Every structure is written in C-alpha cells, then in structure tokens.
PDB file of C-alpha atoms and ligand atoms in Angstrom:
ATOM      1  CA  MET D   1      58.307  67.498  33.900  1.00  0.00           C
ATOM      2  CA  ASN D   2      59.700  71.095  34.516  1.00  0.00           C
ATOM      3  CA  PHE D   3      57.878  73.668  36.266  1.00  0.00           C
ATOM      4  CA  GLU D   4      56.885  75.626  34.319  1.00  0.00           C
ATOM      5  CA  GLU D   5      54.537  73.021  32.608  1.00  0.00           C
ATOM      6  CA  LYS D   6      53.302  71.670  36.120  1.00  0.00           C
ATOM      7  CA  ILE D   7      52.116  75.700  36.525  1.00  0.00           C
ATOM      8  CA  ASP D   8      48.563  76.297  36.300  1.00  0.00           C
ATOM      9  CA  LYS D   9      48.094  79.135  34.341  1.00  0.00           C
ATOM     10  CA  SER D  10      44.469  79.934  35.227  1.00  0.00           C
ATOM     11  CA  LYS D  11      45.543  80.227  39.184  1.00  0.00           C
ATOM     12  CA  LEU D  12      48.645  82.469  38.471  1.00  0.00           C
ATOM     13  CA  PRO D  13      49.473  85.109  40.808  1.00  0.00           C
ATOM     14  CA  GLN D  14      48.260  88.318  39.598  1.00  0.00           C
ATOM     15  CA  HIS D  15      51.284  90.355  41.375  1.00  0.00           C
ATOM     16  CA  ILE D  16      54.540  89.179  42.837  1.00  0.00           C
ATOM     17  CA  ALA D  17      56.925  91.111  45.154  1.00  0.00           C
ATOM     18  CA  ILE D  18      60.737  89.825  44.965  1.00  0.00           C
ATOM     19  CA  ILE D  19      63.005  90.996  47.631  1.00  0.00           C
ATOM     20  CA  MET D  20      66.024  90.584  45.340  1.00  0.00           C
ATOM     21  CA  ASP D  21      69.104  89.684  47.410  1.00  0.00           C
ATOM     22  CA  GLY D  22      72.245  88.290  47.731  1.00  0.00           C
ATOM     23  CA  ASN D  23      74.039  90.340  44.913  1.00  0.00           C
ATOM     24  CA  GLY D  24      77.237  91.258  47.399  1.00  0.00           C
ATOM     25  CA  ARG D  25      77.866  87.505  48.970  1.00  0.00           C
ATOM     26  CA  TRP D  26      77.619  86.140  45.012  1.00  0.00           C
ATOM     27  CA  ALA D  27      80.286  88.825  43.952  1.00  0.00           C
ATOM     28  CA  LYS D  28      82.495  87.888  47.279  1.00  0.00           C
ATOM     29  CA  ALA D  29      82.010  83.883  46.303  1.00  0.00           C
ATOM     30  CA  LYS D  30      83.476  84.496  43.006  1.00  0.00           C
ATOM     31  CA  GLY D  31      86.663  86.965  44.560  1.00  0.00           C
ATOM     32  CA  GLN D  32      84.935  89.503  42.700  1.00  0.00           C
ATOM     33  CA  PRO D  33      84.045  93.758  44.208  1.00  0.00           C
ATOM     34  CA  ARG D  34      80.067  93.415  44.971  1.00  0.00           C
ATOM     35  CA  VAL D  35      79.069  95.959  42.396  1.00  0.00           C
ATOM     36  CA  MET D  36      80.013  93.028  39.805  1.00  0.00           C
ATOM     37  CA  GLY D  37      77.489  91.153  41.644  1.00  0.00           C
ATOM     38  CA  HIS D  38      75.089  93.987  41.570  1.00  0.00           C
ATOM     39  CA  ARG D  39      75.794  94.363  37.444  1.00  0.00           C
ATOM     40  CA  ALA D  40      74.946  90.337  37.340  1.00  0.00           C
ATOM     41  CA  GLY D  41      71.648  91.415  39.639  1.00  0.00           C
ATOM     42  CA  VAL D  42      70.706  93.680  36.438  1.00  0.00           C
ATOM     43  CA  LYS D  43      70.476  90.270  34.238  1.00  0.00           C
ATOM     44  CA  THR D  44      68.537  88.552  36.056  1.00  0.00           C
ATOM     45  CA  VAL D  45      66.187  91.626  36.608  1.00  0.00           C
ATOM     46  CA  ARG D  46      65.967  91.378  32.934  1.00  0.00           C
ATOM     47  CA  ARG D  47      65.352  87.852  32.730  1.00  0.00           C
ATOM     48  CA  ILE D  48      62.583  87.269  35.364  1.00  0.00           C
ATOM     49  CA  THR D  49      60.943  90.401  34.230  1.00  0.00           C
ATOM     50  CA  GLU D  50      60.387  88.866  30.948  1.00  0.00           C
ATOM     51  CA  ALA D  51      59.425  85.291  32.390  1.00  0.00           C
ATOM     52  CA  CYS D  52      56.580  87.230  34.367  1.00  0.00           C
ATOM     53  CA  ALA D  53      55.425  88.639  31.450  1.00  0.00           C
ATOM     54  CA  LYS D  54      55.661  85.958  29.784  1.00  0.00           C
ATOM     55  CA  ILE D  55      53.308  83.649  31.831  1.00  0.00           C
ATOM     56  CA  GLY D  56      50.892  86.192  32.377  1.00  0.00           C
ATOM     57  CA  VAL D  57      51.690  88.118  35.661  1.00  0.00           C
ATOM     58  CA  LYS D  58      50.251  91.501  35.599  1.00  0.00           C
ATOM     59  CA  TYR D  59      52.563  93.325  38.157  1.00  0.00           C
ATOM     60  CA  LEU D  60      56.255  92.490  39.294  1.00  0.00           C
ATOM     61  CA  THR D  61      57.747  94.640  42.408  1.00  0.00           C
ATOM     62  CA  LEU D  62      61.172  94.526  42.919  1.00  0.00           C
ATOM     63  CA  TYR D  63      62.939  95.759  45.902  1.00  0.00           C
ATOM     64  CA  ALA D  64      65.982  97.931  44.871  1.00  0.00           C
ATOM     65  CA  PHE D  65      66.941 100.361  46.749  1.00  0.00           C
ATOM     66  CA  SER D  66      65.464 100.510  50.649  1.00  0.00           C
ATOM     67  CA  THR D  67      65.528 103.482  53.032  1.00  0.00           C
ATOM     68  CA  GLU D  68      67.936 101.694  55.022  1.00  0.00           C
ATOM     69  CA  ASN D  69      70.387 101.140  52.208  1.00  0.00           C
ATOM     70  CA  TRP D  70      71.806 104.766  52.073  1.00  0.00           C
ATOM     71  CA  ASN D  71      73.781 103.608  55.148  1.00  0.00           C
ATOM     72  CA  ARG D  72      76.036 101.862  52.880  1.00  0.00           C
ATOM     73  CA  PRO D  73      79.299 102.665  51.746  1.00  0.00           C
ATOM     74  CA  ALA D  74      79.229 105.560  49.377  1.00  0.00           C
ATOM     75  CA  PHE D  75      81.114 103.711  46.979  1.00  0.00           C
ATOM     76  CA  GLU D  76      78.271 100.970  46.875  1.00  0.00           C
ATOM     77  CA  VAL D  77      75.689 104.035  46.682  1.00  0.00           C
ATOM     78  CA  ASN D  78      76.889 105.699  44.182  1.00  0.00           C
ATOM     79  CA  ALA D  79      77.649 102.850  41.802  1.00  0.00           C
ATOM     80  CA  LEU D  80      74.213 101.716  42.255  1.00  0.00           C
ATOM     81  CA  MET D  81      72.593 105.184  41.099  1.00  0.00           C
ATOM     82  CA  ARG D  82      74.557 104.603  38.026  1.00  0.00           C
ATOM     83  CA  LEU D  83      73.781 101.282  37.672  1.00  0.00           C
ATOM     84  CA  LEU D  84      70.050 102.315  37.681  1.00  0.00           C
ATOM     85  CA  VAL D  85      70.744 105.236  35.406  1.00  0.00           C
ATOM     86  CA  GLU D  86      72.785 103.141  32.863  1.00  0.00           C
ATOM     87  CA  THR D  87      70.087 100.337  33.448  1.00  0.00           C
ATOM     88  CA  LEU D  88      66.948 102.249  32.390  1.00  0.00           C
ATOM     89  CA  ASN D  89      68.664 104.413  29.324  1.00  0.00           C
ATOM     90  CA  LYS D  90      69.299 100.783  27.898  1.00  0.00           C
ATOM     91  CA  GLU D  91      66.286  98.986  28.857  1.00  0.00           C
ATOM     92  CA  VAL D  92      63.088 101.057  27.757  1.00  0.00           C
ATOM     93  CA  LYS D  93      63.369  99.832  24.237  1.00  0.00           C
ATOM     94  CA  VAL D  94      63.125  96.092  25.293  1.00  0.00           C
ATOM     95  CA  LEU D  95      60.298  96.951  27.725  1.00  0.00           C
ATOM     96  CA  ASN D  96      58.215  98.663  25.080  1.00  0.00           C
ATOM     97  CA  LYS D  97      58.975  95.475  23.077  1.00  0.00           C
ATOM     98  CA  ASN D  98      57.633  93.369  25.420  1.00  0.00           C
ATOM     99  CA  LYS D  99      54.708  96.059  26.658  1.00  0.00           C
ATOM    100  CA  ILE D 100      55.826  96.349  29.999  1.00  0.00           C
ATOM    101  CA  GLN D 101      54.899  99.856  31.928  1.00  0.00           C
ATOM    102  CA  LEU D 102      57.494 100.798  34.203  1.00  0.00           C
ATOM    103  CA  GLN D 103      56.139 102.487  37.643  1.00  0.00           C
ATOM    104  CA  THR D 104      58.068 103.296  40.934  1.00  0.00           C
ATOM    105  CA  ILE D 105      57.108 103.237  44.615  1.00  0.00           C
ATOM    106  CA  GLY D 106      59.087 105.401  47.116  1.00  0.00           C
ATOM    107  CA  ASP D 107      60.785 108.598  47.740  1.00  0.00           C
ATOM    108  CA  LEU D 108      62.273 109.903  44.459  1.00  0.00           C
ATOM    109  CA  SER D 109      63.066 113.237  45.603  1.00  0.00           C
ATOM    110  CA  LYS D 110      65.821 111.645  47.634  1.00  0.00           C
ATOM    111  CA  LEU D 111      67.799 110.435  45.156  1.00  0.00           C
ATOM    112  CA  PRO D 112      70.557 111.791  42.309  1.00  0.00           C
ATOM    113  CA  SER D 113      68.590 114.315  40.218  1.00  0.00           C
ATOM    114  CA  ARG D 114      70.233 111.742  37.703  1.00  0.00           C
ATOM    115  CA  SER D 115      68.833 109.165  39.108  1.00  0.00           C
ATOM    116  CA  ARG D 116      65.190 110.789  39.344  1.00  0.00           C
ATOM    117  CA  LYS D 117      65.066 112.050  35.835  1.00  0.00           C
ATOM    118  CA  ALA D 118      66.137 108.616  34.196  1.00  0.00           C
ATOM    119  CA  MET D 119      63.243 107.150  35.554  1.00  0.00           C
ATOM    120  CA  GLU D 120      60.518 109.712  35.811  1.00  0.00           C
ATOM    121  CA  LYS D 121      61.719 109.554  31.697  1.00  0.00           C
ATOM    122  CA  ALA D 122      61.665 105.902  31.597  1.00  0.00           C
ATOM    123  CA  ILE D 123      57.701 105.783  33.197  1.00  0.00           C
ATOM    124  CA  GLU D 124      56.740 108.516  30.765  1.00  0.00           C
ATOM    125  CA  ASP D 125      58.198 106.152  27.935  1.00  0.00           C
ATOM    126  CA  THR D 126      56.833 103.280  28.929  1.00  0.00           C
ATOM    127  CA  ALA D 127      53.112 104.393  30.429  1.00  0.00           C
ATOM    128  CA  ASN D 128      51.588 103.519  26.900  1.00  0.00           C
ATOM    129  CA  ASN D 129      51.905  99.447  27.689  1.00  0.00           C
ATOM    130  CA  ASN D 130      49.300  97.153  29.352  1.00  0.00           C
ATOM    131  CA  ARG D 131      51.097  93.980  29.207  1.00  0.00           C
ATOM    132  CA  MET D 132      52.669  94.088  33.053  1.00  0.00           C
ATOM    133  CA  ARG D 133      53.259  96.512  35.549  1.00  0.00           C
ATOM    134  CA  LEU D 134      56.978  96.596  36.562  1.00  0.00           C
ATOM    135  CA  THR D 135      57.443  97.855  40.241  1.00  0.00           C
ATOM    136  CA  LEU D 136      60.894  99.320  41.043  1.00  0.00           C
ATOM    137  CA  ALA D 137      60.830 100.420  45.063  1.00  0.00           C
ATOM    138  CA  LEU D 138      63.492 103.145  45.031  1.00  0.00           C
ATOM    139  CA  ASN D 139      64.235 104.869  48.745  1.00  0.00           C
ATOM    140  CA  TYR D 140      60.929 102.636  49.529  1.00  0.00           C
ATOM    141  CA  SER D 141      60.359 101.581  53.177  1.00  0.00           C
ATOM    142  CA  GLY D 142      56.870 100.084  54.362  1.00  0.00           C
ATOM    143  CA  ARG D 143      57.241 102.233  57.557  1.00  0.00           C
ATOM    144  CA  TRP D 144      57.706 105.481  55.541  1.00  0.00           C
ATOM    145  CA  GLU D 145      55.060 104.376  52.972  1.00  0.00           C
ATOM    146  CA  ILE D 146      52.602 104.013  56.131  1.00  0.00           C
ATOM    147  CA  THR D 147      52.932 107.069  58.124  1.00  0.00           C
ATOM    148  CA  GLU D 148      53.019 109.305  54.725  1.00  0.00           C
ATOM    149  CA  ALA D 149      50.087 107.879  54.099  1.00  0.00           C
ATOM    150  CA  ALA D 150      48.486 108.555  58.075  1.00  0.00           C
ATOM    151  CA  ARG D 151      50.085 112.022  57.526  1.00  0.00           C
ATOM    152  CA  THR D 152      48.090 112.705  54.274  1.00  0.00           C
ATOM    153  CA  LEU D 153      44.781 111.060  55.930  1.00  0.00           C
ATOM    154  CA  ALA D 154      45.811 113.302  59.351  1.00  0.00           C
ATOM    155  CA  GLN D 155      45.859 116.446  56.759  1.00  0.00           C
ATOM    156  CA  LYS D 156      42.466 115.665  55.199  1.00  0.00           C
ATOM    157  CA  ALA D 157      40.660 115.455  58.722  1.00  0.00           C
ATOM    158  CA  LYS D 158      42.406 118.514  59.871  1.00  0.00           C
ATOM    159  CA  ASN D 159      40.504 120.210  56.441  1.00  0.00           C
ATOM    160  CA  GLY D 160      37.988 118.974  57.174  1.00  0.00           C
ATOM    161  CA  GLU D 161      37.919 116.960  53.955  1.00  0.00           C
ATOM    162  CA  LEU D 162      37.304 112.965  56.064  1.00  0.00           C
ATOM    163  CA  ASP D 163      35.574 112.303  58.783  1.00  0.00           C
ATOM    164  CA  PRO D 164      37.940 110.042  60.571  1.00  0.00           C
ATOM    165  CA  LYS D 165      34.893 107.588  61.460  1.00  0.00           C
ATOM    166  CA  ASP D 166      35.244 106.872  57.711  1.00  0.00           C
ATOM    167  CA  ILE D 167      38.934 105.317  57.923  1.00  0.00           C
ATOM    168  CA  ASN D 168      39.103 101.699  57.142  1.00  0.00           C
ATOM    169  CA  ASP D 169      41.040  99.146  55.107  1.00  0.00           C
ATOM    170  CA  ASP D 170      40.159 100.679  52.127  1.00  0.00           C
ATOM    171  CA  LEU D 171      40.909 104.136  52.289  1.00  0.00           C
ATOM    172  CA  PHE D 172      44.168 103.337  54.277  1.00  0.00           C
ATOM    173  CA  ALA D 173      45.092 101.148  51.513  1.00  0.00           C
ATOM    174  CA  ALA D 174      44.022 104.305  48.773  1.00  0.00           C
ATOM    175  CA  ALA D 175      46.225 106.118  50.324  1.00  0.00           C
ATOM    176  CA  LEU D 176      49.444 104.051  49.820  1.00  0.00           C
ATOM    177  CA  THR D 177      51.792 103.719  47.201  1.00  0.00           C
ATOM    178  CA  THR D 178      50.217 101.094  45.695  1.00  0.00           C
ATOM    179  CA  HIS D 179      46.905 101.821  45.849  1.00  0.00           C
ATOM    180  CA  ASP D 180      46.122 101.060  42.298  1.00  0.00           C
ATOM    181  CA  MET D 181      47.489  97.323  42.290  1.00  0.00           C
ATOM    182  CA  PRO D 182      46.071  94.343  43.884  1.00  0.00           C
ATOM    183  CA  ASP D 183      48.446  93.425  46.758  1.00  0.00           C
ATOM    184  CA  PRO D 184      50.876  90.711  45.950  1.00  0.00           C
ATOM    185  CA  GLU D 185      49.681  87.241  46.437  1.00  0.00           C
ATOM    186  CA  LEU D 186      53.446  86.076  46.794  1.00  0.00           C
ATOM    187  CA  LEU D 187      56.568  86.992  47.464  1.00  0.00           C
ATOM    188  CA  ILE D 188      59.857  85.827  47.342  1.00  0.00           C
ATOM    189  CA  ARG D 189      63.204  86.376  48.726  1.00  0.00           C
ATOM    190  CA  THR D 190      66.310  85.526  47.274  1.00  0.00           C
ATOM    191  CA  SER D 191      69.856  84.535  49.208  1.00  0.00           C
ATOM    192  CA  GLY D 192      68.663  82.480  52.263  1.00  0.00           C
ATOM    193  CA  GLU D 193      67.624  85.597  54.776  1.00  0.00           C
ATOM    194  CA  THR D 194      64.473  85.271  56.176  1.00  0.00           C
ATOM    195  CA  ARG D 195      62.874  88.607  56.783  1.00  0.00           C
ATOM    196  CA  LEU D 196      61.274  91.546  55.106  1.00  0.00           C
ATOM    197  CA  SER D 197      63.434  94.511  55.723  1.00  0.00           C
ATOM    198  CA  ASN D 198      60.735  96.759  55.733  1.00  0.00           C
ATOM    199  CA  TYR D 199      59.382  95.495  52.343  1.00  0.00           C
ATOM    200  CA  LEU D 200      55.567  96.591  51.827  1.00  0.00           C
ATOM    201  CA  LEU D 201      54.344  96.050  55.304  1.00  0.00           C
ATOM    202  CA  TRP D 202      50.557  96.802  55.170  1.00  0.00           C
ATOM    203  CA  GLN D 203      50.591  94.934  51.605  1.00  0.00           C
ATOM    204  CA  LEU D 204      52.080  91.741  52.442  1.00  0.00           C
ATOM    205  CA  ALA D 205      49.839  90.965  55.407  1.00  0.00           C
ATOM    206  CA  TYR D 206      48.031  87.681  54.167  1.00  0.00           C
ATOM    207  CA  SER D 207      50.792  87.017  51.110  1.00  0.00           C
ATOM    208  CA  GLU D 208      52.608  83.382  50.595  1.00  0.00           C
ATOM    209  CA  PHE D 209      55.987  83.532  51.467  1.00  0.00           C
ATOM    210  CA  TYR D 210      58.775  81.535  49.683  1.00  0.00           C
ATOM    211  CA  PHE D 211      62.122  82.096  50.559  1.00  0.00           C
ATOM    212  CA  THR D 212      65.269  80.886  48.367  1.00  0.00           C
ATOM    213  CA  PRO D 213      69.154  80.117  49.496  1.00  0.00           C
ATOM    214  CA  LEU D 214      70.115  81.147  46.226  1.00  0.00           C
ATOM    215  CA  ASN D 215      71.595  84.364  45.454  1.00  0.00           C
ATOM    216  CA  TRP D 216      69.473  87.099  43.244  1.00  0.00           C
ATOM    217  CA  PRO D 217      71.988  86.850  39.725  1.00  0.00           C
ATOM    218  CA  ASP D 218      71.928  82.544  40.212  1.00  0.00           C
ATOM    219  CA  PHE D 219      67.712  82.971  40.073  1.00  0.00           C
ATOM    220  CA  MET D 220      66.688  81.659  37.082  1.00  0.00           C
ATOM    221  CA  GLU D 221      63.480  81.219  34.727  1.00  0.00           C
ATOM    222  CA  GLU D 222      62.767  78.210  36.104  1.00  0.00           C
ATOM    223  CA  ASP D 223      63.409  78.948  40.176  1.00  0.00           C
ATOM    224  CA  LEU D 224      60.350  81.646  39.576  1.00  0.00           C
ATOM    225  CA  HIS D 225      58.570  78.957  37.993  1.00  0.00           C
ATOM    226  CA  GLU D 226      58.984  76.860  41.022  1.00  0.00           C
ATOM    227  CA  ALA D 227      58.409  79.173  43.237  1.00  0.00           C
ATOM    228  CA  ILE D 228      54.537  79.804  41.486  1.00  0.00           C
ATOM    229  CA  TYR D 229      54.052  75.932  41.515  1.00  0.00           C
ATOM    230  CA  ILE D 230      54.914  76.038  45.006  1.00  0.00           C
ATOM    231  CA  TYR D 231      52.404  78.831  45.957  1.00  0.00           C
ATOM    232  CA  GLN D 232      49.875  77.394  43.378  1.00  0.00           C
ATOM    233  CA  ASN D 233      50.172  74.203  46.310  1.00  0.00           C
ATOM    234  CA  ARG D 234      49.459  75.915  49.223  1.00  0.00           C
ATOM    235  CA  GLU D 235      46.117  76.186  50.883  1.00  0.00           C
ATOM    236  CA  ARG D 236      45.133  80.055  51.557  1.00  0.00           C
ATOM    237  CA  ARG D 237      42.421  79.883  54.202  1.00  0.00           C
ATOM    238  CA  PHE D 238      42.679  83.972  55.191  1.00  0.00           C
ATOM    239  CA  GLY D 239      41.411  82.571  59.044  1.00  0.00           C
ATOM    240  CA  LYS D 240      39.027  79.823  57.888  1.00  0.00           C
ATOM    241  CA  THR D 241      39.113  76.142  58.611  1.00  0.00           C
ATOM    242  CA  SER D 242      40.981  73.995  56.028  1.00  0.00           C
ATOM    243  CA  GLU D 243      37.122  72.037  55.805  1.00  0.00           C
ATOM    244  CA  GLN D 244      35.442  75.793  54.639  1.00  0.00           C
ATOM    245  CA  ILE D 245      37.861  76.162  51.692  1.00  0.00           C
ATOM    246  CA  LYS D 246      37.649  72.521  50.134  1.00  0.00           C
TER     247      LYS D 246
HETATM  248  C1  IPE S 301      70.731  93.294  46.965  1.00  0.00           C
HETATM  249  O1  IPE S 301      72.036  92.626  46.885  1.00  0.00           O
HETATM  250  C2  IPE S 301      70.555  94.554  46.197  1.00  0.00           C
HETATM  251  C3  IPE S 301      70.277  95.742  47.022  1.00  0.00           C
HETATM  252  C4  IPE S 301      70.180  95.749  48.549  1.00  0.00           C
HETATM  253  C5  IPE S 301      70.699  96.800  46.454  1.00  0.00           C
HETATM  254  P1  IPE S 301      72.548  93.400  48.384  1.00  0.00           P
HETATM  255  O2  IPE S 301      74.097  94.104  47.748  1.00  0.00           O
HETATM  256  O3  IPE S 301      72.439  93.105  49.798  1.00  0.00           O
HETATM  257  O4  IPE S 301      73.924  91.621  48.858  1.00  0.00           O
HETATM  258  P2  IPE S 301      74.190  91.142  50.048  1.00  0.00           P
HETATM  259  O5  IPE S 301      72.881  91.007  50.833  1.00  0.00           O
HETATM  260  O6  IPE S 301      75.232  92.034  50.642  1.00  0.00           O
HETATM  261  O7  IPE S 301      75.114  89.743  49.665  1.00  0.00           O
HETATM  262  C1  IPE S 302      66.594  94.075  51.461  1.00  0.00           C
HETATM  263  O1  IPE S 302      67.961  94.127  51.582  1.00  0.00           O
HETATM  264  C2  IPE S 302      67.056  95.433  50.723  1.00  0.00           C
HETATM  265  C3  IPE S 302      66.648  95.355  48.837  1.00  0.00           C
HETATM  266  C4  IPE S 302      66.550  94.371  48.383  1.00  0.00           C
HETATM  267  C5  IPE S 302      66.889  95.952  48.218  1.00  0.00           C
HETATM  268  P1  IPE S 302      69.303  94.378  52.172  1.00  0.00           P
HETATM  269  O2  IPE S 302      70.523  93.503  51.970  1.00  0.00           O
HETATM  270  O3  IPE S 302      69.413  95.445  52.332  1.00  0.00           O
HETATM  271  O4  IPE S 302      68.366  93.793  53.257  1.00  0.00           O
HETATM  272  P2  IPE S 302      68.985  93.365  55.258  1.00  0.00           P
HETATM  273  O5  IPE S 302      70.188  94.836  55.271  1.00  0.00           O
HETATM  274  O6  IPE S 302      69.646  92.313  55.027  1.00  0.00           O
HETATM  275  O7  IPE S 302      68.028  93.583  55.911  1.00  0.00           O
HETATM  276 MG1   MG S 303      71.313  91.974  51.343  1.00  0.00          MG
END
C-alpha cells in the first residue's frame, strides 16, 4: 500500500510549512550551476502545491528566501529574484485553475521593484481562490517578524490604544504576519539539515518536525504523503501524559 492510501483524510494537517533546502547541492551533484537547482526546485513547488491542494491541506507555507539569503553571491540573489518574477508570471493561470490563493509573508519592501510588483499582482489575481492558500516567505525571518510585532504593540501602548496588561499569546499572534492562519501542525525540511534557519519561530512552537535527506528538487508527491503519514502516527501530547491523550 502506498502512503497516499494510508493517510487518514479526516486527520490531515491543516497547515504544512516547508523549508525547501538542497537546490544548490542537487545541482552540484549533477555538475550543474546552482541556479539549475533553483529551476528544478520551482518544479517541486508546483508538484507539492498541487499535491497539498489535492489531498485537502488548507495552508501551505514555503520558505523561499530568508533575510540571511541576501548574503549569497549577488549573481545567485539576482537569479533567484528573476526566477521569482518568471515563475509568478507563468503560474498564476495554474493557481487560478486549481483555486489556490497566493500570499506572502516577509519584508517585500526590500525586494527589487519588479519582483515586488509581480508578487503583488499575483496576490491580487488569485485573491478570490479559496481551496488552499499558498504563502511564500520572502525576505522573511522569524526574529524580524517577532521584532516587528513587538514594535507594533509598543507603539499602540504608547498611543494609549493598548494596555500592556492585555498582551497575551493571542494578542501577540494577532500582530504577526500569519495572524489569519492556524499554526502549522507539520514542518518539513529537505536536504538533511536539521535546523530552523530563522523560520516561523513563534508559529512552530508545537509543530511536528519531519526531516528528510532528499534534496528539494527530488522531493516527490509520495514523499509528502509519507511525511503526512508519519505526522499522523506521532502522539501530540501538548504537555499532557500519554494516558491523558488516550
Ligand atoms: C534552497 O536551496 C533554496 C534557497 C535557500 C533559496 P539552497 O540554495 O539553500 O541549496 P543548498 O542548501 O545550498 O544545497
Ligand atoms: C533556509 O535555507 C532558507 C530557505 C529555504 C529560503 P538556507 O539554505 O538559506 O539555510 P542555512 O543557511 O543552511 O541555514
Ligand atoms: Mg540551503
């Protein structure tokens, strides 16, 4: 039996977050330039987005570019920004056909204006789709987001619009870029690395982590199904004892 058949459709994670990693190593292993790995990675984005929508996942959030990725060679950063524009222009039709809404989290103001405009247009063009939301984390980092939220709340307190005593979990979460999404139940990272690299630090507080040695361009629909199956067979205790859960 394949993993897709083993998945319990009534217990799907609503929200899956993915750290798409290993494009460069995938290309290097083939004797190709890193950018070819990013091109192959785009195909995986399409494949996994469609697979998530098909199975009934409601939110898919992909780490596409971190605030730290600006430190890569300019050539690679430029290639990634161009690839983003090219991909968005091409994929909007497919997103609309599949009723997938596009969103973004991160500081878009720092992107080259062509990339930012392509992103804004794609968001607008897919705004009415309601089958699944695909969020691209672009120029994103968890610490940036938490710092921004703290600044927003501090400003409100200073203006007298907020009593600091009222700040709690929910109020803080409402100030984050993900305010209108549930927290991811499942985080997947490809390429064998087992770190968060500044991704969704607040939101992943109680998520199940799934690491695979596969590089992102090699990550197939069946691998996604395996990750979901393994997630479904974990016991999520949230601080309780095993006996309390059963
Ligand atoms: C992930 O692949 C894509 C981005 C970070 C944009 P990498 O480019 O990090 O590939 P590796 O980790 O160097 O193999
Ligand atoms: C994390 O991958 C960022 C994205 C996937 C966009 P990196 O490849 O940049 O992470 P590190 O540098 O290995 O931690
Ligand atoms: Mg990497």
